[in-house]
Amino acid sequence: MPDTATLLIHCPDRPGLVHDVTGFISSHQGNIIDLQQHIDAEQDTFFMRLEWSLDKFTLEKEEIGARLQPMARRHQMQMRLSFASQRKRIALFVTKENHCLYDLLARHEAGELPVDIPLVVSNHETLRPAAERFGIPFHCFPITKENKAAQEAAQIDLLRKERVDTVVLARYMQIISPAMIAEFPNRILNIHHSFLPAFVGAKPYHQAFQRGVKIIGATSHYVTADLDEGPIIHQDVMRVSHEDDVSDLVRLGRDLEKTVLAKALWWHVRDQVLVFKNKTVVFD
């Protein structure tokens, strides 16, 4: 399958931006496969995702970034260039709940996630059999209040060694330190077991049950230093009724968590998410 390149752009809005970008691609015999754009009128900011085939492109991949720089400087563009052939390397972080882990590993085994998963990291041994069932190395870092900083430093060293570029918190019940966040800016995905910002914290389904809610939800977002306040990638909801007890809400909520996290990761690995300030533009 021919390789493709994807360019994500944001810059101050002005006339001629689409013309200049597409003109650069066509001038080097590139065939544009997908182009999406968005203008935030309030911020006066232009956003674009452009994907093109490299089959007959006259520039080598190593040249493209440098050749784009004059246009980037001219338009004050922030750019991110990626290639379909360079698969992202994903680390899955888990604790004891297995539903998101099993879902992502099954999708990966079925070829539905175009990524490499070199390892699973946990603070408990509980899910080692699950990872090993899929042939994925499992690394356990027991964490206490006293050793948390040292264990996270060891985790970062391991992720560097394995050339991991994205971390997925698949129900990892630990607060991520600023050091880890700085190592992977906008590259740590979390699944939150509620429709943020409602019912944050412990036992959200119990809180929802006590309030008699008619909708439950799940939220996937990038992790920032502000707990559960990072840029939201995807959310979904499900209707429930007075007949559903807490166990029903937990069961239904887990289904939401799996699909919301999987879809957010799909968009992330396909470079369809552009973070601007504390919001995302998702080109879906």
mmCIF file of C-alpha atoms in Angstrom:
data_model
loop_
_atom_site.group_PDB
_atom_site.id
_atom_site.type_symbol
_atom_site.label_atom_id
_atom_site.label_comp_id
_atom_site.label_asym_id
_atom_site.label_seq_id
_atom_site.Cartn_x
_atom_site.Cartn_y
_atom_site.Cartn_z
ATOM 1 C CA MET A 1 0.000 0.000 0.000
ATOM 2 C CA PRO A 2 1.491 3.395 -0.980
ATOM 3 C CA ASP A 3 2.734 5.552 1.875
ATOM 4 C CA THR A 4 0.937 8.788 2.718
ATOM 5 C CA ALA A 5 1.906 11.975 4.519
ATOM 6 C CA THR A 6 -0.362 13.938 6.842
ATOM 7 C CA LEU A 7 0.061 17.606 7.676
ATOM 8 C CA LEU A 8 -1.730 19.263 10.595
ATOM 9 C CA ILE A 9 -1.688 23.057 10.596
ATOM 10 C CA HIS A 10 -2.974 25.923 12.679
ATOM 11 C CA CYS A 11 -2.204 29.620 12.189
ATOM 12 C CA PRO A 12 -3.831 33.056 12.111
ATOM 13 C CA ASP A 13 -6.592 33.080 9.520
ATOM 14 C CA ARG A 14 -5.921 34.953 6.289
ATOM 15 C CA PRO A 15 -6.741 34.607 2.572
ATOM 16 C CA GLY A 16 -4.686 32.219 0.453
ATOM 17 C CA LEU A 17 -3.787 29.597 3.045
ATOM 18 C CA VAL A 18 -5.439 26.657 1.294
ATOM 19 C CA HIS A 19 -4.018 27.797 -2.037
ATOM 20 C CA ASP A 20 -0.468 27.948 -0.678
ATOM 21 C CA VAL A 21 -0.579 24.563 1.061
ATOM 22 C CA THR A 22 -2.230 22.666 -1.766
ATOM 23 C CA GLY A 23 0.009 24.451 -4.248
ATOM 24 C CA PHE A 24 3.078 23.140 -2.447
ATOM 25 C CA ILE A 25 1.739 19.569 -2.640
ATOM 26 C CA SER A 26 0.771 19.776 -6.302
ATOM 27 C CA SER A 27 4.054 21.420 -7.278
ATOM 28 C CA HIS A 28 5.807 18.242 -6.160
ATOM 29 C CA GLN A 29 3.362 15.885 -7.880
ATOM 30 C CA GLY A 30 1.513 14.949 -4.715
ATOM 31 C CA ASN A 31 -1.996 13.516 -4.979
ATOM 32 C CA ILE A 32 -4.228 14.892 -2.214
ATOM 33 C CA ILE A 33 -6.337 12.149 -0.628
ATOM 34 C CA ASP A 34 -8.117 14.101 2.100
ATOM 35 C CA LEU A 35 -8.390 17.763 3.038
ATOM 36 C CA GLN A 36 -10.393 19.194 5.930
ATOM 37 C CA GLN A 37 -10.327 22.690 7.335
ATOM 38 C CA HIS A 38 -11.933 24.717 10.076
ATOM 39 C CA ILE A 39 -11.923 28.394 11.035
ATOM 40 C CA ASP A 40 -12.438 29.458 14.635
ATOM 41 C CA ALA A 41 -13.892 32.936 14.121
ATOM 42 C CA GLU A 42 -13.641 33.828 17.788
ATOM 43 C CA GLN A 43 -9.899 33.039 17.883
ATOM 44 C CA ASP A 44 -9.356 34.139 14.240
ATOM 45 C CA THR A 45 -7.477 30.870 13.743
ATOM 46 C CA PHE A 46 -7.299 28.525 10.772
ATOM 47 C CA PHE A 47 -6.997 24.754 11.162
ATOM 48 C CA MET A 48 -6.276 22.184 8.476
ATOM 49 C CA ARG A 49 -5.592 18.483 8.065
ATOM 50 C CA LEU A 50 -4.222 17.426 4.684
ATOM 51 C CA GLU A 51 -3.225 13.913 3.631
ATOM 52 C CA TRP A 52 -1.532 13.089 0.358
ATOM 53 C CA SER A 53 0.002 10.125 -1.419
ATOM 54 C CA LEU A 54 3.785 9.853 -1.582
ATOM 55 C CA ASP A 55 3.623 7.400 -4.493
ATOM 56 C CA LYS A 56 4.836 9.937 -7.092
ATOM 57 C CA PHE A 57 5.856 12.753 -4.761
ATOM 58 C CA THR A 58 9.132 14.285 -5.918
ATOM 59 C CA LEU A 59 10.516 15.063 -2.432
ATOM 60 C CA GLU A 60 12.003 12.479 -0.109
ATOM 61 C CA LYS A 61 10.261 12.220 3.264
ATOM 62 C CA GLU A 62 13.335 13.617 5.001
ATOM 63 C CA GLU A 63 13.152 16.779 2.853
ATOM 64 C CA ILE A 64 9.500 17.687 3.279
ATOM 65 C CA GLY A 65 9.659 19.337 6.711
ATOM 66 C CA ALA A 66 12.504 21.672 5.778
ATOM 67 C CA ARG A 67 10.890 22.608 2.459
ATOM 68 C CA LEU A 68 7.684 23.577 4.282
ATOM 69 C CA GLN A 69 9.448 26.015 6.615
ATOM 70 C CA PRO A 70 9.410 29.126 4.358
ATOM 71 C CA MET A 71 5.613 28.850 4.043
ATOM 72 C CA ALA A 72 5.291 28.176 7.775
ATOM 73 C CA ARG A 73 7.268 31.300 8.620
ATOM 74 C CA ARG A 74 5.333 33.390 6.112
ATOM 75 C CA HIS A 75 1.976 32.451 7.596
ATOM 76 C CA GLN A 76 3.044 31.930 11.251
ATOM 77 C CA MET A 77 2.003 28.308 10.915
ATOM 78 C CA GLN A 78 2.386 25.626 13.555
ATOM 79 C CA MET A 79 2.806 22.353 11.661
ATOM 80 C CA ARG A 80 2.967 18.663 12.469
ATOM 81 C CA LEU A 81 4.030 16.236 9.750
ATOM 82 C CA SER A 82 3.612 12.463 9.982
ATOM 83 C CA PHE A 83 3.726 9.423 7.710
ATOM 84 C CA ALA A 84 1.396 6.435 7.627
ATOM 85 C CA SER A 85 4.346 4.039 7.350
ATOM 86 C CA GLN A 86 5.757 5.250 10.681
ATOM 87 C CA ARG A 87 3.413 3.482 13.068
ATOM 88 C CA LYS A 88 3.005 4.968 16.520
ATOM 89 C CA ARG A 89 4.299 2.929 19.450
ATOM 90 C CA ILE A 90 1.734 2.747 22.223
ATOM 91 C CA ALA A 91 2.155 1.860 25.899
ATOM 92 C CA LEU A 92 -1.000 0.757 27.716
ATOM 93 C CA PHE A 93 -1.153 1.647 31.424
ATOM 94 C CA VAL A 94 -3.594 -0.377 33.545
ATOM 95 C CA THR A 95 -4.392 -1.200 37.165
ATOM 96 C CA LYS A 96 -6.981 -3.928 37.836
ATOM 97 C CA GLU A 97 -9.986 -3.291 35.567
ATOM 98 C CA ASN A 98 -9.591 -5.215 32.323
ATOM 99 C CA HIS A 99 -12.371 -4.070 29.984
ATOM 100 C CA CYS A 100 -10.455 -1.307 28.182
ATOM 101 C CA LEU A 101 -7.263 -3.379 28.019
ATOM 102 C CA TYR A 102 -8.974 -6.395 26.473
ATOM 103 C CA ASP A 103 -10.833 -4.191 24.009
ATOM 104 C CA LEU A 104 -7.711 -2.398 22.736
ATOM 105 C CA LEU A 105 -5.620 -5.577 22.558
ATOM 106 C CA ALA A 106 -8.390 -7.373 20.656
ATOM 107 C CA ARG A 107 -8.717 -4.490 18.195
ATOM 108 C CA HIS A 108 -4.948 -4.474 17.733
ATOM 109 C CA GLU A 109 -4.821 -8.238 17.175
ATOM 110 C CA ALA A 110 -7.625 -7.945 14.616
ATOM 111 C CA GLY A 111 -5.686 -5.285 12.709
ATOM 112 C CA GLU A 112 -8.113 -2.503 13.580
ATOM 113 C CA LEU A 113 -5.497 -0.325 15.317
ATOM 114 C CA PRO A 114 -2.527 0.587 13.072
ATOM 115 C CA VAL A 115 -0.039 0.816 15.956
ATOM 116 C CA ASP A 116 2.683 -1.169 17.672
ATOM 117 C CA ILE A 117 2.114 -2.063 21.346
ATOM 118 C CA PRO A 118 5.515 -3.012 22.782
ATOM 119 C CA LEU A 119 4.413 -3.153 26.418
ATOM 120 C CA VAL A 120 1.734 -2.961 29.064
ATOM 121 C CA VAL A 121 2.582 -1.130 32.308
ATOM 122 C CA SER A 122 0.744 -1.591 35.598
ATOM 123 C CA ASN A 123 1.006 -0.882 39.292
ATOM 124 C CA HIS A 124 -0.475 -4.329 40.077
ATOM 125 C CA GLU A 125 0.120 -7.876 38.818
ATOM 126 C CA THR A 126 -3.586 -8.504 38.255
ATOM 127 C CA LEU A 127 -3.623 -8.085 34.471
ATOM 128 C CA ARG A 128 -0.336 -9.797 33.623
ATOM 129 C CA PRO A 129 -2.191 -12.893 32.282
ATOM 130 C CA ALA A 130 -4.289 -10.671 30.006
ATOM 131 C CA ALA A 131 -1.238 -9.013 28.446
ATOM 132 C CA GLU A 132 0.634 -12.298 28.098
ATOM 133 C CA ARG A 133 -2.391 -13.907 26.423
ATOM 134 C CA PHE A 134 -1.850 -11.421 23.581
ATOM 135 C CA GLY A 135 1.933 -11.819 23.636
ATOM 136 C CA ILE A 136 2.574 -8.314 24.980
ATOM 137 C CA PRO A 137 5.373 -7.838 27.572
ATOM 138 C CA PHE A 138 3.990 -6.795 30.971
ATOM 139 C CA HIS A 139 5.911 -4.553 33.370
ATOM 140 C CA CYS A 140 4.761 -4.075 36.960
ATOM 141 C CA PHE A 141 5.761 -1.018 38.998
ATOM 142 C CA PRO A 142 4.133 -1.253 42.446
ATOM 143 C CA ILE A 143 3.491 2.292 43.604
ATOM 144 C CA THR A 144 3.272 3.705 47.112
ATOM 145 C CA LYS A 145 3.305 7.276 48.331
ATOM 146 C CA GLU A 146 6.968 6.863 49.245
ATOM 147 C CA ASN A 147 8.235 5.376 45.948
ATOM 148 C CA LYS A 148 5.939 7.046 43.406
ATOM 149 C CA ALA A 149 8.520 9.500 42.043
ATOM 150 C CA ALA A 150 11.212 6.837 41.668
ATOM 151 C CA GLN A 151 8.819 4.387 40.025
ATOM 152 C CA GLU A 152 7.590 6.979 37.534
ATOM 153 C CA ALA A 153 11.194 7.833 36.676
ATOM 154 C CA ALA A 154 11.786 4.134 35.999
ATOM 155 C CA GLN A 155 8.639 4.023 33.858
ATOM 156 C CA ILE A 156 9.849 6.988 31.800
ATOM 157 C CA ASP A 157 13.221 5.299 31.278
ATOM 158 C CA LEU A 158 11.453 2.154 30.067
ATOM 159 C CA LEU A 159 9.208 4.118 27.693
ATOM 160 C CA ARG A 160 12.237 5.897 26.231
ATOM 161 C CA LYS A 161 14.030 2.573 25.766
ATOM 162 C CA GLU A 162 11.002 1.142 23.944
ATOM 163 C CA ARG A 163 10.663 4.315 21.828
ATOM 164 C CA VAL A 164 7.075 4.824 22.979
ATOM 165 C CA ASP A 165 5.448 7.980 21.651
ATOM 166 C CA THR A 166 1.926 7.651 23.095
ATOM 167 C CA VAL A 167 0.661 6.501 26.498
ATOM 168 C CA VAL A 168 -2.903 5.260 26.945
ATOM 169 C CA LEU A 169 -4.330 5.159 30.456
ATOM 170 C CA ALA A 170 -6.711 2.230 30.029
ATOM 171 C CA ARG A 171 -8.211 2.619 33.531
ATOM 172 C CA TYR A 172 -4.893 3.311 35.239
ATOM 173 C CA MET A 173 -5.828 4.437 38.721
ATOM 174 C CA GLN A 174 -2.875 6.696 39.448
ATOM 175 C CA ILE A 175 -2.416 10.445 39.084
ATOM 176 C CA ILE A 176 0.239 11.110 36.443
ATOM 177 C CA SER A 177 3.133 13.298 37.560
ATOM 178 C CA PRO A 178 4.205 16.528 35.843
ATOM 179 C CA ALA A 179 7.433 14.780 34.748
ATOM 180 C CA MET A 180 5.515 12.142 32.791
ATOM 181 C CA ILE A 181 3.182 14.747 31.299
ATOM 182 C CA ALA A 182 6.160 16.851 30.182
ATOM 183 C CA GLU A 183 7.687 13.768 28.539
ATOM 184 C CA PHE A 184 4.513 13.129 26.513
ATOM 185 C CA PRO A 185 2.733 16.467 25.946
ATOM 186 C CA ASN A 186 -0.704 15.864 24.390
ATOM 187 C CA ARG A 187 0.312 12.227 23.967
ATOM 188 C CA ILE A 188 -1.209 10.721 27.117
ATOM 189 C CA LEU A 189 -4.813 9.650 26.562
ATOM 190 C CA ASN A 190 -7.129 8.986 29.465
ATOM 191 C CA ILE A 191 -10.613 7.505 29.685
ATOM 192 C CA HIS A 192 -12.739 9.103 32.367
ATOM 193 C CA HIS A 193 -15.666 7.131 33.688
ATOM 194 C CA SER A 194 -18.196 9.923 33.404
ATOM 195 C CA PHE A 195 -19.311 12.707 31.134
ATOM 196 C CA LEU A 196 -16.969 15.433 32.317
ATOM 197 C CA PRO A 197 -17.256 17.662 34.201
ATOM 198 C CA ALA A 198 -20.211 16.053 36.020
ATOM 199 C CA PHE A 199 -19.691 13.416 38.714
ATOM 200 C CA VAL A 200 -15.907 13.612 38.834
ATOM 201 C CA GLY A 201 -13.931 11.742 41.448
ATOM 202 C CA ALA A 202 -14.640 8.427 43.111
ATOM 203 C CA LYS A 203 -17.655 6.202 42.326
ATOM 204 C CA PRO A 204 -19.241 8.350 39.588
ATOM 205 C CA TYR A 205 -21.882 5.743 38.772
ATOM 206 C CA HIS A 206 -22.937 5.641 42.417
ATOM 207 C CA GLN A 207 -23.223 9.438 42.404
ATOM 208 C CA ALA A 208 -25.230 9.293 39.201
ATOM 209 C CA PHE A 209 -27.507 6.617 40.643
ATOM 210 C CA GLN A 210 -28.175 8.680 43.746
ATOM 211 C CA ARG A 211 -29.153 11.629 41.551
ATOM 212 C CA GLY A 212 -31.449 9.509 39.378
ATOM 213 C CA VAL A 213 -29.728 10.507 36.166
ATOM 214 C CA LYS A 214 -31.213 9.583 32.805
ATOM 215 C CA ILE A 215 -27.942 9.786 30.875
ATOM 216 C CA ILE A 216 -24.512 8.369 31.686
ATOM 217 C CA GLY A 217 -21.370 9.083 29.712
ATOM 218 C CA ALA A 218 -17.658 8.636 29.212
ATOM 219 C CA THR A 219 -14.925 11.089 28.234
ATOM 220 C CA SER A 220 -11.534 10.570 26.631
ATOM 221 C CA HIS A 221 -9.088 13.431 26.961
ATOM 222 C CA TYR A 222 -5.410 14.279 26.911
ATOM 223 C CA VAL A 223 -3.785 14.391 30.330
ATOM 224 C CA THR A 224 -2.519 17.718 31.639
ATOM 225 C CA ALA A 225 -1.311 18.903 35.025
ATOM 226 C CA ASP A 226 -4.891 19.953 35.836
ATOM 227 C CA LEU A 227 -6.600 16.731 36.888
ATOM 228 C CA ASP A 228 -9.337 15.642 34.449
ATOM 229 C CA GLU A 229 -9.311 19.040 32.732
ATOM 230 C CA GLY A 230 -7.194 18.275 29.672
ATOM 231 C CA PRO A 231 -8.365 18.782 26.069
ATOM 232 C CA ILE A 232 -11.343 16.517 25.355
ATOM 233 C CA ILE A 233 -11.014 14.221 22.340
ATOM 234 C CA HIS A 234 -14.264 12.270 22.413
ATOM 235 C CA GLN A 235 -17.386 11.826 24.519
ATOM 236 C CA ASP A 236 -20.489 9.695 24.296
ATOM 237 C CA VAL A 237 -23.626 9.153 26.339
ATOM 238 C CA MET A 238 -26.246 6.475 26.909
ATOM 239 C CA ARG A 239 -29.794 6.763 28.215
ATOM 240 C CA VAL A 240 -30.688 4.894 31.391
ATOM 241 C CA SER A 241 -33.848 4.682 33.442
ATOM 242 C CA HIS A 242 -35.188 4.229 36.963
ATOM 243 C CA GLU A 243 -35.103 0.474 36.368
ATOM 244 C CA ASP A 244 -31.275 0.418 36.152
ATOM 245 C CA ASP A 245 -29.420 -0.204 39.401
ATOM 246 C CA VAL A 246 -25.766 0.600 40.132
ATOM 247 C CA SER A 247 -24.519 -2.645 38.601
ATOM 248 C CA ASP A 248 -26.410 -1.836 35.392
ATOM 249 C CA LEU A 249 -24.831 1.620 35.259
ATOM 250 C CA VAL A 250 -21.355 0.147 35.780
ATOM 251 C CA ARG A 251 -21.917 -2.454 33.048
ATOM 252 C CA LEU A 252 -23.304 0.058 30.559
ATOM 253 C CA GLY A 253 -20.637 2.593 31.503
ATOM 254 C CA ARG A 254 -17.854 0.130 30.804
ATOM 255 C CA ASP A 255 -19.193 -0.395 27.294
ATOM 256 C CA LEU A 256 -19.112 3.364 26.771
ATOM 257 C CA GLU A 257 -15.589 3.632 28.146
ATOM 258 C CA LYS A 258 -14.294 0.998 25.726
ATOM 259 C CA THR A 259 -15.785 2.559 22.612
ATOM 260 C CA VAL A 260 -14.970 6.163 23.562
ATOM 261 C CA LEU A 261 -11.332 5.342 24.318
ATOM 262 C CA ALA A 262 -10.925 3.223 21.181
ATOM 263 C CA LYS A 263 -12.346 5.955 18.964
ATOM 264 C CA ALA A 264 -10.207 8.658 20.574
ATOM 265 C CA LEU A 265 -7.102 6.517 20.094
ATOM 266 C CA TRP A 266 -8.060 5.816 16.481
ATOM 267 C CA TRP A 267 -8.255 9.538 15.766
ATOM 268 C CA HIS A 268 -4.999 10.162 17.622
ATOM 269 C CA VAL A 269 -2.955 7.528 15.813
ATOM 270 C CA ARG A 270 -4.302 8.681 12.452
ATOM 271 C CA ASP A 271 -3.259 12.268 13.261
ATOM 272 C CA GLN A 272 -6.808 13.562 13.153
ATOM 273 C CA VAL A 273 -6.586 15.517 16.428
ATOM 274 C CA LEU A 274 -5.142 19.008 16.666
ATOM 275 C CA VAL A 275 -4.771 20.577 20.111
ATOM 276 C CA PHE A 276 -5.133 24.333 20.387
ATOM 277 C CA LYS A 277 -4.967 25.875 23.850
ATOM 278 C CA ASN A 278 -7.137 23.549 25.978
ATOM 279 C CA LYS A 279 -9.435 22.396 23.190
ATOM 280 C CA THR A 280 -9.170 19.971 20.291
ATOM 281 C CA VAL A 281 -10.136 20.116 16.659
ATOM 282 C CA VAL A 282 -10.968 16.561 15.595
ATOM 283 C CA PHE A 283 -10.999 15.978 11.851
ATOM 284 C CA ASP A 284 -13.243 12.919 11.671
#
